[in-house]
mmCIF file of C-alpha atoms and ligand atoms in Angstrom:
data_model
loop_
_atom_site.group_PDB
_atom_site.id
_atom_site.type_symbol
_atom_site.label_atom_id
_atom_site.label_comp_id
_atom_site.label_asym_id
_atom_site.label_seq_id
_atom_site.Cartn_x
_atom_site.Cartn_y
_atom_site.Cartn_z
ATOM 1 C CA UNK X 1 0.000 0.000 0.000
ATOM 2 C CA UNK X 2 1.352 3.489 -0.867
ATOM 3 C CA UNK X 3 1.816 5.987 1.976
ATOM 4 C CA UNK X 4 -0.890 8.633 2.456
ATOM 5 C CA UNK X 5 -0.217 11.966 0.768
ATOM 6 C CA UNK X 6 0.043 13.765 4.135
ATOM 7 C CA UNK X 7 0.655 12.573 7.680
ATOM 8 C CA UNK X 8 -1.368 15.429 9.120
ATOM 9 C CA UNK X 9 -3.612 17.719 7.070
ATOM 10 C CA UNK X 10 -4.952 20.729 8.963
ATOM 11 C CA UNK X 11 -8.038 22.665 7.863
ATOM 12 C CA UNK X 12 -8.645 26.141 9.262
ATOM 13 C CA UNK X 13 -12.251 27.302 8.774
ATOM 14 C CA UNK X 14 -14.419 24.188 8.275
ATOM 15 C CA UNK X 15 -17.287 25.923 6.449
ATOM 16 C CA UNK X 16 -18.730 24.825 3.106
ATOM 17 C CA UNK X 17 -15.332 24.304 1.456
ATOM 18 C CA UNK X 18 -13.266 23.201 4.486
ATOM 19 C CA UNK X 19 -15.859 20.714 5.743
ATOM 20 C CA UNK X 20 -16.241 19.270 2.219
ATOM 21 C CA UNK X 21 -12.473 18.651 2.106
ATOM 22 C CA UNK X 22 -12.686 16.976 5.528
ATOM 23 C CA UNK X 23 -15.685 14.830 4.587
ATOM 24 C CA UNK X 24 -13.944 13.583 1.433
ATOM 25 C CA UNK X 25 -10.662 12.993 3.294
ATOM 26 C CA UNK X 26 -12.487 11.012 6.014
ATOM 27 C CA UNK X 27 -13.731 8.676 3.263
ATOM 28 C CA UNK X 28 -10.376 8.441 1.467
ATOM 29 C CA UNK X 29 -7.661 7.883 4.049
ATOM 30 C CA UNK X 30 -4.978 7.898 1.324
ATOM 31 C CA UNK X 31 -5.250 11.709 1.558
ATOM 32 C CA UNK X 32 -4.044 12.047 5.170
ATOM 33 C CA UNK X 33 -3.442 9.749 8.109
ATOM 34 C CA UNK X 34 -4.644 12.403 10.530
ATOM 35 C CA UNK X 35 -7.110 15.259 9.964
ATOM 36 C CA UNK X 36 -6.926 18.274 12.271
ATOM 37 C CA UNK X 37 -9.255 21.249 12.220
ATOM 38 C CA UNK X 38 -9.816 24.533 14.000
ATOM 39 C CA UNK X 39 -12.081 27.567 13.630
ATOM 40 C CA UNK X 40 -12.199 30.997 15.220
ATOM 41 C CA UNK X 41 -15.799 30.342 16.283
ATOM 42 C CA UNK X 42 -16.265 28.006 19.319
ATOM 43 C CA UNK X 43 -19.772 27.061 18.089
ATOM 44 C CA UNK X 44 -18.264 25.849 14.802
ATOM 45 C CA UNK X 45 -15.668 23.785 16.713
ATOM 46 C CA UNK X 46 -18.413 22.206 18.820
ATOM 47 C CA UNK X 47 -20.467 21.447 15.717
ATOM 48 C CA UNK X 48 -17.469 19.859 13.965
ATOM 49 C CA UNK X 49 -16.908 17.612 17.010
ATOM 50 C CA UNK X 50 -20.541 16.503 16.822
ATOM 51 C CA UNK X 51 -20.329 15.909 13.068
ATOM 52 C CA UNK X 52 -17.133 13.846 13.627
ATOM 53 C CA UNK X 53 -15.541 14.994 10.369
ATOM 54 C CA UNK X 54 -11.985 15.316 11.745
ATOM 55 C CA UNK X 55 -9.698 13.292 14.009
ATOM 56 C CA UNK X 56 -8.736 16.287 16.169
ATOM 57 C CA UNK X 57 -10.589 19.558 16.739
ATOM 58 C CA UNK X 58 -8.081 22.007 18.209
ATOM 59 C CA UNK X 59 -9.081 25.063 20.230
ATOM 60 C CA UNK X 60 -6.197 27.233 19.039
ATOM 61 C CA UNK X 61 -4.485 27.802 15.706
ATOM 62 C CA UNK X 62 -1.042 27.166 17.233
ATOM 63 C CA UNK X 63 -2.132 23.763 18.530
ATOM 64 C CA UNK X 64 -3.888 22.902 15.253
ATOM 65 C CA UNK X 65 -0.927 23.528 12.947
ATOM 66 C CA UNK X 66 1.992 22.371 15.144
ATOM 67 C CA UNK X 67 2.230 18.849 13.670
ATOM 68 C CA UNK X 68 0.737 19.546 10.251
ATOM 69 C CA UNK X 69 2.625 18.854 7.029
ATOM 70 C CA UNK X 70 -0.066 20.757 5.110
ATOM 71 C CA UNK X 71 -2.287 23.596 6.366
ATOM 72 C CA UNK X 72 -5.238 24.659 4.219
ATOM 73 C CA UNK X 73 -6.837 28.035 4.970
ATOM 74 C CA UNK X 74 -10.577 27.878 4.180
ATOM 75 C CA UNK X 75 -11.536 31.243 5.718
ATOM 76 C CA UNK X 76 -13.070 34.285 3.930
ATOM 77 C CA UNK X 77 -10.692 36.112 1.546
ATOM 78 C CA UNK X 78 -10.377 39.129 3.868
ATOM 79 C CA UNK X 79 -9.159 36.867 6.712
ATOM 80 C CA UNK X 80 -6.625 34.730 4.772
ATOM 81 C CA UNK X 81 -3.524 36.950 5.143
ATOM 82 C CA UNK X 82 -4.178 37.577 8.860
ATOM 83 C CA UNK X 83 -4.739 33.881 9.607
ATOM 84 C CA UNK X 84 -1.635 32.970 7.565
ATOM 85 C CA UNK X 85 0.450 35.360 9.669
ATOM 86 C CA UNK X 86 -0.876 33.728 12.847
ATOM 87 C CA UNK X 87 -0.093 30.263 11.474
ATOM 88 C CA UNK X 88 3.436 30.911 10.140
ATOM 89 C CA UNK X 89 5.393 31.032 13.451
ATOM 90 C CA UNK X 90 3.942 27.640 14.487
ATOM 91 C CA UNK X 91 4.540 25.699 11.249
ATOM 92 C CA UNK X 92 7.112 22.909 10.926
ATOM 93 C CA UNK X 93 9.861 23.807 8.388
ATOM 94 C CA UNK X 94 8.840 22.481 4.967
ATOM 95 C CA UNK X 95 5.134 22.274 5.831
ATOM 96 C CA UNK X 96 2.949 23.380 2.915
ATOM 97 C CA UNK X 97 0.673 26.366 3.421
ATOM 98 C CA UNK X 98 -2.257 26.651 1.013
ATOM 99 C CA UNK X 99 -5.602 28.425 0.767
ATOM 100 C CA UNK X 100 -8.852 28.092 -1.180
ATOM 101 C CA UNK X 101 -9.755 31.776 -1.486
ATOM 102 C CA UNK X 102 -11.697 33.131 -4.453
ATOM 103 C CA UNK X 103 -9.225 36.015 -5.039
ATOM 104 C CA UNK X 104 -5.443 35.645 -5.280
ATOM 105 C CA UNK X 105 -3.433 38.830 -6.024
ATOM 106 C CA UNK X 106 -4.489 40.937 -3.026
ATOM 107 C CA UNK X 107 -3.726 38.114 -0.572
ATOM 108 C CA UNK X 108 -0.306 37.486 -2.167
ATOM 109 C CA UNK X 109 0.474 41.207 -1.985
ATOM 110 C CA UNK X 110 -0.390 41.260 1.736
ATOM 111 C CA UNK X 111 1.562 38.088 2.496
ATOM 112 C CA UNK X 112 4.689 38.353 0.368
ATOM 113 C CA UNK X 113 6.751 40.244 2.927
ATOM 114 C CA UNK X 114 6.002 37.727 5.696
ATOM 115 C CA UNK X 115 6.567 34.360 4.002
ATOM 116 C CA UNK X 116 9.747 32.616 5.225
ATOM 117 C CA UNK X 117 11.754 30.881 2.447
ATOM 118 C CA UNK X 118 11.395 27.416 4.042
ATOM 119 C CA UNK X 119 7.549 27.484 3.984
ATOM 120 C CA UNK X 120 6.119 26.778 0.535
ATOM 121 C CA UNK X 121 2.883 28.743 0.065
ATOM 122 C CA UNK X 122 0.662 27.677 -2.825
ATOM 123 C CA UNK X 123 -2.744 29.278 -3.377
ATOM 124 C CA UNK X 124 -5.626 27.244 -4.853
ATOM 125 C CA UNK X 125 -9.252 27.910 -5.748
ATOM 126 C CA UNK X 126 -11.768 25.097 -6.203
ATOM 127 C CA UNK X 127 -14.426 26.247 -8.684
ATOM 128 C CA UNK X 128 -17.187 24.546 -6.739
ATOM 129 C CA UNK X 129 -19.695 25.801 -4.241
ATOM 130 C CA UNK X 130 -23.291 26.326 -3.266
ATOM 131 C CA UNK X 131 -25.149 29.279 -1.766
ATOM 132 C CA UNK X 132 -24.879 27.669 1.701
ATOM 133 C CA UNK X 133 -22.141 28.140 4.270
ATOM 134 C CA UNK X 134 -20.949 26.667 7.560
ATOM 135 C CA UNK X 135 -19.887 23.154 8.602
ATOM 136 C CA UNK X 136 -23.293 21.592 7.870
ATOM 137 C CA UNK X 137 -23.231 22.804 4.267
ATOM 138 C CA UNK X 138 -20.316 20.618 3.087
ATOM 139 C CA UNK X 139 -20.542 17.270 1.318
ATOM 140 C CA UNK X 140 -17.838 14.853 0.086
ATOM 141 C CA UNK X 141 -18.643 15.056 -3.635
ATOM 142 C CA UNK X 142 -18.595 18.886 -3.834
ATOM 143 C CA UNK X 143 -15.407 18.945 -5.941
ATOM 144 C CA UNK X 144 -16.280 15.994 -8.216
ATOM 145 C CA UNK X 145 -15.353 16.858 -11.864
ATOM 146 C CA UNK X 146 -15.042 20.563 -10.912
ATOM 147 C CA UNK X 147 -11.945 22.559 -11.788
ATOM 148 C CA UNK X 148 -9.490 23.568 -9.120
ATOM 149 C CA UNK X 149 -7.286 26.498 -10.179
ATOM 150 C CA UNK X 150 -3.794 26.342 -8.703
ATOM 151 C CA UNK X 151 -1.650 29.501 -8.812
ATOM 152 C CA UNK X 152 1.942 28.587 -7.822
ATOM 153 C CA UNK X 153 4.376 31.388 -7.073
ATOM 154 C CA UNK X 154 7.606 31.663 -9.114
ATOM 155 C CA UNK X 155 9.554 29.958 -6.294
ATOM 156 C CA UNK X 156 7.030 27.186 -5.537
ATOM 157 C CA UNK X 157 9.002 23.902 -5.530
ATOM 158 C CA UNK X 158 7.868 21.303 -8.117
ATOM 159 C CA UNK X 159 7.333 18.792 -5.298
ATOM 160 C CA UNK X 160 4.847 21.162 -3.600
ATOM 161 C CA UNK X 161 2.916 21.740 -6.825
ATOM 162 C CA UNK X 162 2.821 18.008 -7.425
ATOM 163 C CA UNK X 163 1.490 17.270 -3.883
ATOM 164 C CA UNK X 164 -1.211 19.926 -4.084
ATOM 165 C CA UNK X 165 -2.239 18.756 -7.565
ATOM 166 C CA UNK X 166 -2.531 15.200 -6.249
ATOM 167 C CA UNK X 167 -4.508 16.426 -3.233
ATOM 168 C CA UNK X 168 -7.147 18.135 -5.420
ATOM 169 C CA UNK X 169 -7.310 15.164 -7.772
ATOM 170 C CA UNK X 170 -7.946 12.890 -4.781
ATOM 171 C CA UNK X 171 -10.681 15.311 -3.702
ATOM 172 C CA UNK X 172 -12.310 14.683 -7.105
ATOM 173 C CA UNK X 173 -11.289 17.866 -8.950
ATOM 174 C CA UNK X 174 -9.536 18.529 -12.243
ATOM 175 C CA UNK X 175 -6.536 20.832 -11.827
ATOM 176 C CA UNK X 176 -5.567 23.807 -14.014
ATOM 177 C CA UNK X 177 -2.379 25.746 -13.225
ATOM 178 C CA UNK X 178 -2.329 29.492 -13.995
ATOM 179 C CA UNK X 179 -0.788 32.691 -12.672
ATOM 180 C CA UNK X 180 -2.590 34.666 -9.991
ATOM 181 C CA UNK X 181 -3.310 37.768 -12.111
ATOM 182 C CA UNK X 182 -4.909 35.652 -14.825
ATOM 183 C CA UNK X 183 -6.899 33.780 -12.163
ATOM 184 C CA UNK X 184 -8.399 37.012 -10.833
ATOM 185 C CA UNK X 185 -9.414 38.160 -14.344
ATOM 186 C CA UNK X 186 -11.009 34.820 -15.236
ATOM 187 C CA UNK X 187 -12.912 34.649 -11.935
ATOM 188 C CA UNK X 188 -14.107 38.237 -12.331
ATOM 189 C CA UNK X 189 -16.067 37.234 -15.437
ATOM 190 C CA UNK X 190 -17.119 33.659 -14.608
ATOM 191 C CA UNK X 191 -18.039 34.174 -10.954
ATOM 192 C CA UNK X 192 -17.706 37.655 -9.460
ATOM 193 C CA UNK X 193 -19.627 39.641 -12.123
ATOM 194 C CA UNK X 194 -22.541 37.107 -12.202
ATOM 195 C CA UNK X 195 -22.834 37.410 -8.403
ATOM 196 C CA UNK X 196 -22.759 41.214 -8.606
ATOM 197 C CA UNK X 197 -25.569 41.088 -11.213
ATOM 198 C CA UNK X 198 -27.609 38.632 -9.132
ATOM 199 C CA UNK X 199 -27.369 40.732 -5.943
ATOM 200 C CA UNK X 200 -28.231 43.870 -7.930
ATOM 201 C CA UNK X 201 -31.221 42.406 -9.783
ATOM 202 C CA UNK X 202 -32.705 41.131 -6.507
ATOM 203 C CA UNK X 203 -32.297 44.615 -5.011
ATOM 204 C CA UNK X 204 -33.892 46.170 -8.105
ATOM 205 C CA UNK X 205 -36.872 43.792 -7.837
ATOM 206 C CA UNK X 206 -37.169 44.544 -4.132
ATOM 207 C CA UNK X 207 -37.382 48.300 -4.688
ATOM 208 C CA UNK X 208 -40.239 47.971 -7.201
ATOM 209 C CA UNK X 209 -43.718 49.123 -6.213
ATOM 210 C CA UNK X 210 -45.442 46.789 -3.695
ATOM 211 C CA UNK X 211 -47.857 45.381 -6.251
ATOM 212 C CA UNK X 212 -45.110 44.394 -8.705
ATOM 213 C CA UNK X 213 -42.893 43.062 -5.912
ATOM 214 C CA UNK X 214 -45.466 40.453 -4.883
ATOM 215 C CA UNK X 215 -45.814 39.389 -8.511
ATOM 216 C CA UNK X 216 -42.047 38.959 -8.744
ATOM 217 C CA UNK X 217 -42.349 36.325 -5.995
ATOM 218 C CA UNK X 218 -45.428 34.695 -7.595
ATOM 219 C CA UNK X 219 -43.906 34.371 -11.051
ATOM 220 C CA UNK X 220 -40.229 33.995 -10.115
ATOM 221 C CA UNK X 221 -39.866 30.710 -12.022
ATOM 222 C CA UNK X 222 -39.554 32.583 -15.311
ATOM 223 C CA UNK X 223 -35.832 33.430 -14.894
ATOM 224 C CA UNK X 224 -35.623 35.505 -11.724
ATOM 225 C CA UNK X 225 -35.453 32.369 -9.542
ATOM 226 C CA UNK X 226 -31.997 31.411 -10.864
ATOM 227 C CA UNK X 227 -30.671 34.840 -9.824
ATOM 228 C CA UNK X 228 -32.146 34.462 -6.322
ATOM 229 C CA UNK X 229 -30.209 31.222 -5.756
ATOM 230 C CA UNK X 230 -26.914 32.991 -6.499
ATOM 231 C CA UNK X 231 -28.010 36.051 -4.490
ATOM 232 C CA UNK X 232 -28.562 33.850 -1.408
ATOM 233 C CA UNK X 233 -24.762 33.567 -0.968
ATOM 234 C CA UNK X 234 -22.937 34.672 2.172
ATOM 235 C CA UNK X 235 -22.608 38.512 2.479
ATOM 236 C CA UNK X 236 -19.205 38.470 4.263
ATOM 237 C CA UNK X 237 -17.671 36.174 1.676
ATOM 238 C CA UNK X 238 -18.923 38.268 -1.238
ATOM 239 C CA UNK X 239 -18.070 41.630 0.323
ATOM 240 C CA UNK X 240 -14.480 40.357 0.653
ATOM 241 C CA UNK X 241 -14.373 39.058 -2.925
ATOM 242 C CA UNK X 242 -15.692 42.313 -4.425
ATOM 243 C CA UNK X 243 -13.297 44.498 -2.431
ATOM 244 C CA UNK X 244 -10.262 42.268 -2.978
ATOM 245 C CA UNK X 245 -10.778 41.814 -6.739
ATOM 246 C CA UNK X 246 -11.830 45.426 -7.248
ATOM 247 C CA UNK X 247 -9.854 46.302 -10.431
ATOM 248 C CA UNK X 248 -10.592 43.119 -12.412
ATOM 249 C CA UNK X 249 -14.251 43.169 -11.373
ATOM 250 C CA UNK X 250 -14.754 46.844 -12.298
ATOM 251 C CA UNK X 251 -13.073 46.210 -15.650
ATOM 252 C CA UNK X 252 -15.490 43.327 -16.392
ATOM 253 C CA UNK X 253 -18.439 45.420 -15.205
ATOM 254 C CA UNK X 254 -17.432 48.185 -17.685
ATOM 255 C CA UNK X 255 -17.296 45.659 -20.520
ATOM 256 C CA UNK X 256 -20.654 44.220 -19.504
ATOM 257 C CA UNK X 257 -22.236 47.689 -19.278
ATOM 258 C CA UNK X 258 -21.038 48.476 -22.831
ATOM 259 C CA UNK X 259 -22.439 45.174 -24.138
ATOM 260 C CA UNK X 260 -25.751 45.728 -22.315
ATOM 261 C CA UNK X 261 -25.934 49.176 -23.947
ATOM 262 C CA UNK X 262 -25.332 47.579 -27.363
ATOM 263 C CA UNK X 263 -28.219 45.188 -26.684
ATOM 264 C CA UNK X 264 -30.422 48.084 -25.507
ATOM 265 C CA UNK X 265 -29.660 49.995 -28.708
ATOM 266 C CA UNK X 266 -30.462 46.910 -30.817
ATOM 267 C CA UNK X 267 -33.815 46.491 -29.054
ATOM 268 C CA UNK X 268 -34.600 50.205 -29.390
ATOM 269 C CA UNK X 269 -33.770 50.143 -33.141
ATOM 270 C CA UNK X 270 -35.478 46.818 -33.866
ATOM 271 C CA UNK X 271 -32.069 45.418 -34.927
ATOM 272 C CA UNK X 272 -33.134 41.772 -34.903
ATOM 273 C CA UNK X 273 -29.812 40.464 -36.302
ATOM 274 C CA UNK X 274 -27.847 41.792 -33.284
ATOM 275 C CA UNK X 275 -30.484 40.506 -30.868
ATOM 276 C CA UNK X 276 -30.503 36.996 -32.372
ATOM 277 C CA UNK X 277 -26.697 36.802 -32.607
ATOM 278 C CA UNK X 278 -26.329 37.796 -28.937
ATOM 279 C CA UNK X 279 -28.881 35.225 -27.761
ATOM 280 C CA UNK X 280 -27.362 32.501 -29.971
ATOM 281 C CA UNK X 281 -23.891 33.097 -28.432
ATOM 282 C CA UNK X 282 -25.438 32.607 -24.986
ATOM 283 C CA UNK X 283 -27.013 29.296 -26.048
ATOM 284 C CA UNK X 284 -23.687 28.143 -27.479
ATOM 285 C CA UNK X 285 -21.916 28.829 -24.169
ATOM 286 C CA UNK X 286 -24.543 26.809 -22.289
ATOM 287 C CA UNK X 287 -24.098 23.891 -24.728
ATOM 288 C CA UNK X 288 -20.299 23.928 -24.216
ATOM 289 C CA UNK X 289 -20.760 23.896 -20.421
ATOM 290 C CA UNK X 290 -22.953 20.802 -20.633
ATOM 291 C CA UNK X 291 -20.399 19.059 -22.882
ATOM 292 C CA UNK X 292 -17.687 20.014 -20.373
ATOM 293 C CA UNK X 293 -19.675 18.552 -17.425
ATOM 294 C CA UNK X 294 -19.722 21.978 -15.716
ATOM 295 C CA UNK X 295 -23.452 22.705 -16.036
HETATM 296 P P1 LIG R 1 -17.893 29.513 5.163
HETATM 297 O O1 LIG R 1 -18.815 28.370 4.931
HETATM 298 O O2 LIG R 1 -18.453 30.811 5.661
HETATM 299 O O3 LIG R 1 -16.738 29.026 6.150
HETATM 300 C C1 LIG R 1 -15.696 29.862 6.572
HETATM 301 C C2 LIG R 1 -15.308 29.453 7.973
HETATM 302 O O4 LIG R 1 -14.150 30.189 8.356
HETATM 303 C C3 LIG R 1 -16.394 29.749 9.005
HETATM 304 O O5 LIG R 1 -16.550 28.655 9.894
HETATM 305 C C4 LIG R 1 -15.836 30.981 9.728
HETATM 306 O O6 LIG R 1 -16.306 31.122 11.060
HETATM 307 C C5 LIG R 1 -14.350 30.670 9.689
HETATM 308 N N1 LIG R 1 -13.535 31.839 9.913
HETATM 309 C C6 LIG R 1 -13.771 33.132 9.578
HETATM 310 N N2 LIG R 1 -12.740 33.909 9.955
HETATM 311 C C7 LIG R 1 -11.840 33.078 10.555
HETATM 312 C C8 LIG R 1 -10.582 33.282 11.173
HETATM 313 N N3 LIG R 1 -10.032 34.505 11.231
HETATM 314 N N4 LIG R 1 -9.937 32.205 11.715
HETATM 315 C C9 LIG R 1 -10.476 30.967 11.659
HETATM 316 N N5 LIG R 1 -11.692 30.710 11.085
HETATM 317 C C10 LIG R 1 -12.348 31.759 10.533
HETATM 318 O O7 LIG R 1 -17.075 29.889 3.840
HETATM 319 P P2 LIG R 1 -16.806 29.006 2.515
HETATM 320 O O8 LIG R 1 -17.935 29.202 1.580
HETATM 321 O O9 LIG R 1 -16.363 27.642 2.908
HETATM 322 O O10 LIG R 1 -15.575 29.834 1.906
HETATM 323 C C11 LIG R 1 -14.277 29.691 2.452
HETATM 324 C C12 LIG R 1 -13.255 30.196 1.446
HETATM 325 O O11 LIG R 1 -13.428 29.464 0.220
HETATM 326 C C13 LIG R 1 -13.400 31.675 1.080
HETATM 327 O O12 LIG R 1 -12.125 32.245 0.972
HETATM 328 C C14 LIG R 1 -14.086 31.661 -0.277
HETATM 329 O O13 LIG R 1 -13.717 32.775 -1.064
HETATM 330 C C15 LIG R 1 -13.565 30.349 -0.863
HETATM 331 N N6 LIG R 1 -14.462 29.700 -1.817
HETATM 332 C C16 LIG R 1 -15.818 29.666 -1.584
HETATM 333 C C17 LIG R 1 -16.640 29.042 -2.527
HETATM 334 C C18 LIG R 1 -18.148 29.014 -2.308
HETATM 335 O O14 LIG R 1 -18.906 28.866 -3.275
HETATM 336 N N7 LIG R 1 -18.636 29.124 -1.093
HETATM 337 C C19 LIG R 1 -16.094 28.440 -3.660
HETATM 338 C C20 LIG R 1 -14.704 28.449 -3.823
HETATM 339 C C21 LIG R 1 -13.889 29.083 -2.892
HETATM 340 P P3 LIG R 1 -17.664 31.991 11.287
HETATM 341 O O15 LIG R 1 -18.782 31.152 10.819
HETATM 342 O O16 LIG R 1 -17.695 32.286 12.722
HETATM 343 O O17 LIG R 1 -17.506 33.249 10.469
#
């Protein structure tokens, strides 16, 4: 039998993503011999003990990471750099530090000055999620066939990249390596802008006159409902993502606003060719997603 990938994998922040990693790793012990977890919130720690999704639930970060050979930060983007700085003095030399945050460049900028040379830090981002959060929201198949974007730094050792790639493959994901700036641009269009639109459209519907607002709820199935699912996502998480990926998100929003104006002009002018071409491109994208098993 081959040795497990890690002797001790430590998860900090066992919410939707962290608890899904733990649940999968509890089922596949080739990932880690020992699973340790901690959270800033004592209620979350108590809940994780009850759920029995880790071998050890530590009360402090120092205790949690002391014996870890890999520490995965699964906290909101705005907390990653601060938690990493708390973790660093307690890590074993050579232990891998990784995170799952939805934005990369701002965290790297905050952390760069503090990373010791003997601690390999490798950011990752699983492109999987739901609108739910907390330790009860996770499930072991969350990452199945989803992409996990890995953004190694120029000095990330090959062995670290290889271990983290294997980890995500064991968790069920497909891995794509890219640089952090590119990651933030791609995520601005595929994830951050759609969330911004969903939150905004729900607010727009909510500020309509009372009579129309109740009809929005009655007839939501005709398109609005899909926006409400996305708009149900956690406010802290999305505040952090918007503020930390500000430039890339605003750039995509500008492009979208221009394209929406083009569509508005086509509708105003009865330009049916532009309208049909725009809709047909949307259909084509949906078809490609289904073929790619990402629908
Ligand atoms: P979540 O369900 O809200 O879980 C986050 C956990 O981290 C919570 O238990 C939270 O405790 C804890 N936490 C917050 N600050 C902390 C700190 N300073 N120290 C220790 N624990 C702390 O969030 P999630 O959806 O799993 O997201 C976690 C990360 O994954 C985020 O960076 C997010 O950008 C990224 N991500 C999310 C998705 C998604 O769809 N949800 C997808 C891909 C990546 P409290 O409950 O007390 O706040």
